[in-house]
mmCIF file of C-alpha atoms in Angstrom:
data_model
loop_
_atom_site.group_PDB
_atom_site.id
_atom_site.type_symbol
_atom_site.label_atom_id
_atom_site.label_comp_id
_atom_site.label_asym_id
_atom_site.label_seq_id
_atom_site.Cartn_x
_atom_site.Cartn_y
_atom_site.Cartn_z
ATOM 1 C CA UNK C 158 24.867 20.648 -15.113
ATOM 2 C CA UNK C 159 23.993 18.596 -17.963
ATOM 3 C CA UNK C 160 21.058 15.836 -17.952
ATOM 4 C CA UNK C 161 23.779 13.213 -17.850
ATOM 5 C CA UNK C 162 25.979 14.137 -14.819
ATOM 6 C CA UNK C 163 26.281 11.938 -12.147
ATOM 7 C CA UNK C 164 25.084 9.295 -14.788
ATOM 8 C CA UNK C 165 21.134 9.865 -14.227
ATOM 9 C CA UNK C 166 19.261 9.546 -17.635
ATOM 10 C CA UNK C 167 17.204 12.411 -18.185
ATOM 11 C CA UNK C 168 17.482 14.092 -15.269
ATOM 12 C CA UNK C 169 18.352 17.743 -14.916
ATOM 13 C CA UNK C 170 19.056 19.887 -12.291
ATOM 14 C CA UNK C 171 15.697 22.017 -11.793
ATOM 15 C CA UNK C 172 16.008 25.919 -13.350
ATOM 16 C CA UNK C 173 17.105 28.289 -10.715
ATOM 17 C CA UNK C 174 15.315 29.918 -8.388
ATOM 18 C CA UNK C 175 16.244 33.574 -9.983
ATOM 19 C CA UNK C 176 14.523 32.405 -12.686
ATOM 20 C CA UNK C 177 11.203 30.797 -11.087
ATOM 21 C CA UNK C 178 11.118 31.685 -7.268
ATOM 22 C CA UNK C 179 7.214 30.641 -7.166
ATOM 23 C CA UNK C 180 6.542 27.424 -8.385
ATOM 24 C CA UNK C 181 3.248 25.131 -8.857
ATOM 25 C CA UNK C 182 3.274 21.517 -7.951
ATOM 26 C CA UNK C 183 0.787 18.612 -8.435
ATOM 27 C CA UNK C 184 0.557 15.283 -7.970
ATOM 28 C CA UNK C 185 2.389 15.701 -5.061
ATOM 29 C CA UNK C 186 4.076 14.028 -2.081
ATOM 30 C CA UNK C 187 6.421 14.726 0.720
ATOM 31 C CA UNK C 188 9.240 12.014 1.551
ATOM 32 C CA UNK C 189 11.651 12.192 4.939
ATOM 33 C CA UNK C 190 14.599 10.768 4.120
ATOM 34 C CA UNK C 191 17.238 9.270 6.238
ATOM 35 C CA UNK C 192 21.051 9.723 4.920
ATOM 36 C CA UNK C 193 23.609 7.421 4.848
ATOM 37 C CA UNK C 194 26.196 9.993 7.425
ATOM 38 C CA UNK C 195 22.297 10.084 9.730
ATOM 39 C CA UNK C 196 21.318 13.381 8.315
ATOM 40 C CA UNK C 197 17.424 13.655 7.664
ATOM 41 C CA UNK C 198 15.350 15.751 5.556
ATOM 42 C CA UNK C 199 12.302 16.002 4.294
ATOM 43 C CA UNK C 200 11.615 16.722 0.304
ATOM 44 C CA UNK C 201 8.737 17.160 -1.477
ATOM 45 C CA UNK C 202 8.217 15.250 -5.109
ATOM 46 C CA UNK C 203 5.660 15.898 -7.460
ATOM 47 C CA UNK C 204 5.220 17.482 -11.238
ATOM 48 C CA UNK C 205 5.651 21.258 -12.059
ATOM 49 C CA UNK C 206 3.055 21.813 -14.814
ATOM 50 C CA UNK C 207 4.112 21.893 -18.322
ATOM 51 C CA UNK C 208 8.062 20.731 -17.159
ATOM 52 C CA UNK C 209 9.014 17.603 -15.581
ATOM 53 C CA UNK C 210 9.152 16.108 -12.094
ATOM 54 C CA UNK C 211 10.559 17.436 -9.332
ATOM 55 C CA UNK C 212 12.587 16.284 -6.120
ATOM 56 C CA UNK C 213 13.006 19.440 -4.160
ATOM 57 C CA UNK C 214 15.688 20.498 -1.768
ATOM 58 C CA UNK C 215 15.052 19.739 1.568
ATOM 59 C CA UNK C 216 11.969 21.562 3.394
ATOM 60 C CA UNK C 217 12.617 24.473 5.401
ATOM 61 C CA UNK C 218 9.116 26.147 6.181
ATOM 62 C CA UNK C 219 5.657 24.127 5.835
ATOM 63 C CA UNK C 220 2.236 26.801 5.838
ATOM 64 C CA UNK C 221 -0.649 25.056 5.306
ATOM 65 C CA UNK C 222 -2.973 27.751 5.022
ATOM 66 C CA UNK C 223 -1.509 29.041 1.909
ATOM 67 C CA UNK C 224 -0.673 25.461 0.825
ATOM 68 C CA UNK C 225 2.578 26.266 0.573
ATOM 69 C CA UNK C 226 6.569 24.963 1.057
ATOM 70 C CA UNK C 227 9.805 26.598 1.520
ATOM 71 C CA UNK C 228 12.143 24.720 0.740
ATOM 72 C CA UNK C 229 16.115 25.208 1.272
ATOM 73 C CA UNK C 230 17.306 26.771 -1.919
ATOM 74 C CA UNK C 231 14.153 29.413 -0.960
ATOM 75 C CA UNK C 232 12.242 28.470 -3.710
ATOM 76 C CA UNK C 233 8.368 28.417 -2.621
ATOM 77 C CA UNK C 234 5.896 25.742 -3.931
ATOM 78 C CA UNK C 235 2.271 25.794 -4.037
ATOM 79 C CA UNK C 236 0.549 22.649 -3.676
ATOM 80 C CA UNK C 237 -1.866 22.219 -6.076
ATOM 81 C CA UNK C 238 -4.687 19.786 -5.590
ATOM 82 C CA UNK C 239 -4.855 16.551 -3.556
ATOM 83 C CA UNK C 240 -1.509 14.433 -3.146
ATOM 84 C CA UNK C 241 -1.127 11.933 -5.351
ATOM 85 C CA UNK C 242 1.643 10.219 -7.665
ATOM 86 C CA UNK C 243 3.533 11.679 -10.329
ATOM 87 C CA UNK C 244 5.452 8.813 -12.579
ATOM 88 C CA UNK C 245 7.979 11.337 -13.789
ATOM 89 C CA UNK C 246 8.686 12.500 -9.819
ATOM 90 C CA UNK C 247 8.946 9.438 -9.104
ATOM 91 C CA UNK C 248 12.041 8.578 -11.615
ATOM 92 C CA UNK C 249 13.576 11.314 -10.380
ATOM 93 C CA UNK C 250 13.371 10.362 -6.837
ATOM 94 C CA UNK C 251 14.354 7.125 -7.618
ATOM 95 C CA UNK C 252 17.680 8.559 -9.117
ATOM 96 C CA UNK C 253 17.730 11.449 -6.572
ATOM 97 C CA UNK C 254 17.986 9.352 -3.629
ATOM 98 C CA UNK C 255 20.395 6.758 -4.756
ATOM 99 C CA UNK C 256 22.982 9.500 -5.674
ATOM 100 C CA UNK C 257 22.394 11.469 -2.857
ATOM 101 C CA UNK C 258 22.788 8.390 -0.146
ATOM 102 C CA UNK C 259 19.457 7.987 1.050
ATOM 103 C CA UNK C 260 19.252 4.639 3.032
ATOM 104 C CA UNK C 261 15.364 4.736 4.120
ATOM 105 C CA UNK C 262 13.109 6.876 2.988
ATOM 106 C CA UNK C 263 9.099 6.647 4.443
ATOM 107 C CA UNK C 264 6.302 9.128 2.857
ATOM 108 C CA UNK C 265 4.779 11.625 5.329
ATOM 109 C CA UNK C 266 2.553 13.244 3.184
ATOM 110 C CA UNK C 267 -0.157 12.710 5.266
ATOM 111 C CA UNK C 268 1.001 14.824 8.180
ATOM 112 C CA UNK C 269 1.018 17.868 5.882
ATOM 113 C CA UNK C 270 -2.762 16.816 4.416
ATOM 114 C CA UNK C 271 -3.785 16.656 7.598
ATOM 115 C CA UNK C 272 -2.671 20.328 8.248
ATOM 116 C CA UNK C 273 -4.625 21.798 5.190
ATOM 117 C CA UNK C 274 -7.760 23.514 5.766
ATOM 118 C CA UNK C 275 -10.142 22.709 3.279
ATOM 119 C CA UNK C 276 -8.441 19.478 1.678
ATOM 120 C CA UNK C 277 -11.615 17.018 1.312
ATOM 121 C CA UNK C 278 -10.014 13.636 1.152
#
């Protein structure tokens, strides 16, 4: 896929997970999002270090005490740090969710946080 399909500026399809199975995330959050056909799913958006931002696939397996995700292409994400913002994951979730039909989306990150030993807030 080229950064121009589906007419999103910049964006590109992340690397895949053959290539990086195990990735680092910061600045991170975790949006449910409802579809337009009623499907929901929860994605996690943040920066990979050194990259870009990232909207993941949706997530499949949550363990907090390895602050880690699963998410549905298998790739696994460690959380790195405290949630927080990331502009560039933000573009891309702005671009992500429009082409992909998302009609509501509310952030839950703070039902994950909560599950985190050892997250000072």
């Amino acid at each position: 896929m080229s950064e121009h399909d589906a007419g999103w500026p910049h964006i590109r399809r992340a690397e895949s997970v053959i290539y990086y199975p195990i990735e680092n995330i910061i600045n991170w959050s975790v949006r449910e999002a409802i579809f337009f056909n009623g499907d929901i799913s929860r994605h996690l958006i943040g920066f990979i270090p050194g990259r870009s931002g990232r909207v993941t696939s949706a997530i499949q397996k949550f363990c907090p005490n390895n602050r880690s995700i699963t998410t549905q292409s298998g790739r696994v994400y460690t959380l790195i740090g405290m949630p927080g913002s990331s502009e560039d994951g933000q573009y891309v979730w702005q671009f992500w969710s429009a082409g992909n039909g998302v009609i509501h989306d509310t952030d839950v990150t703070d039902e994950y946080t909560r599950q985190i030993k050892n997250l000072v807030m």
